[in-house]
Short mmCIF file of N, CA and C in Angstrom, two decimals:
data_model
loop_
_atom_site.label_atom_id
_atom_site.label_comp_id
_atom_site.label_asym_id
_atom_site.label_seq_id
_atom_site.Cartn_x
_atom_site.Cartn_y
_atom_site.Cartn_z
N UNK I 1 135.54 182.45 -57.41
CA UNK I 1 135.43 181.32 -58.51
C UNK I 1 135.19 180.51 -57.01
N UNK I 2 133.96 179.57 -57.70
CA UNK I 2 133.57 178.61 -56.73
C UNK I 2 134.90 176.97 -56.91
N UNK I 3 134.14 176.22 -55.64
CA UNK I 3 134.89 174.79 -56.35
C UNK I 3 134.14 174.12 -57.46
N UNK I 4 133.00 174.44 -57.27
CA UNK I 4 132.38 173.75 -58.63
C UNK I 4 132.68 173.98 -60.19
N UNK I 5 132.88 175.77 -60.10
CA UNK I 5 133.82 176.32 -61.30
C UNK I 5 134.32 175.76 -61.70
N UNK I 6 135.32 175.70 -61.11
CA UNK I 6 136.80 175.38 -61.31
C UNK I 6 137.08 174.10 -61.56
N UNK I 7 136.32 173.28 -60.87
CA UNK I 7 136.01 171.35 -61.30
C UNK I 7 135.03 171.62 -62.62
N UNK I 8 134.32 172.38 -62.84
CA UNK I 8 133.97 172.17 -64.31
C UNK I 8 134.75 172.73 -65.54
N UNK I 9 135.51 173.72 -65.01
CA UNK I 9 136.56 174.21 -65.91
C UNK I 9 137.42 173.19 -66.37
N UNK I 10 138.01 172.37 -65.59
CA UNK I 10 138.98 171.14 -65.35
C UNK I 10 138.59 170.41 -65.69
N UNK I 11 137.68 169.93 -65.48
CA UNK I 11 136.66 168.65 -66.54
C UNK I 11 136.33 168.99 -68.04
N UNK I 12 136.47 170.32 -68.28
CA UNK I 12 135.76 170.88 -69.72
C UNK I 12 137.30 170.90 -70.58
N UNK I 13 138.35 170.68 -69.71
CA UNK I 13 139.51 171.61 -70.42
C UNK I 13 140.18 169.41 -70.74
N UNK I 14 140.04 168.61 -69.66
CA UNK I 14 140.13 167.59 -70.15
C UNK I 14 139.84 166.93 -70.85
N UNK I 15 138.65 167.23 -70.92
CA UNK I 15 137.57 166.61 -72.19
C UNK I 15 137.85 167.24 -73.39
N UNK I 16 138.42 168.56 -73.44
CA UNK I 16 138.90 169.09 -74.88
C UNK I 16 140.21 168.53 -75.24
N UNK I 17 140.88 168.78 -74.18
CA UNK I 17 142.26 167.94 -74.74
C UNK I 17 142.32 166.48 -75.07
N UNK I 18 141.77 165.62 -74.61
CA UNK I 18 141.08 164.14 -75.02
C UNK I 18 140.69 163.92 -76.27
N UNK I 19 139.86 164.92 -76.39
CA UNK I 19 139.02 165.06 -77.62
C UNK I 19 139.59 165.41 -79.15
N UNK I 20 140.52 166.65 -78.93
CA UNK I 20 141.81 167.25 -79.72
C UNK I 20 142.59 166.03 -79.84
N UNK I 21 143.01 165.68 -79.08
CA UNK I 21 144.14 164.10 -79.05
C UNK I 21 143.70 163.14 -80.06
N UNK I 22 141.98 162.38 -79.72
CA UNK I 22 141.70 161.77 -80.68
C UNK I 22 141.47 161.79 -81.71
N UNK I 23 141.18 163.22 -82.09
CA UNK I 23 140.86 163.52 -83.93
C UNK I 23 142.00 163.75 -84.39
N UNK I 24 143.08 164.11 -83.29
CA UNK I 24 144.70 163.92 -84.49
C UNK I 24 144.64 162.81 -84.21
N UNK I 25 144.81 161.52 -83.56
CA UNK I 25 145.47 160.35 -83.88
C UNK I 25 144.64 159.84 -84.96
N UNK I 26 143.20 159.76 -85.26
CA UNK I 26 142.39 159.73 -86.41
C UNK I 26 143.18 160.24 -87.63
N UNK I 27 143.58 161.86 -87.55
CA UNK I 27 143.80 162.25 -88.48
C UNK I 27 145.04 161.50 -89.26
N UNK I 28 146.04 161.19 -88.22
CA UNK I 28 147.57 160.63 -88.74
C UNK I 28 147.03 159.25 -88.92
N UNK I 29 145.88 158.28 -88.16
CA UNK I 29 145.74 157.13 -89.22
C UNK I 29 145.05 157.09 -90.45
N UNK I 30 144.41 158.10 -91.09
CA UNK I 30 143.89 158.01 -92.03
C UNK I 30 145.28 158.73 -93.53
N UNK I 31 146.01 159.46 -92.54
CA UNK I 31 147.13 159.54 -93.52
C UNK I 31 148.11 158.28 -93.60
#
């Protein structure tokens, strides 16, 4: 695994976690 691949995976992981938490926050506000 190259450093670039690890960086992309880390970025995708952070973006996914932020997106999921944002969706959960919107769902809680809707309820």
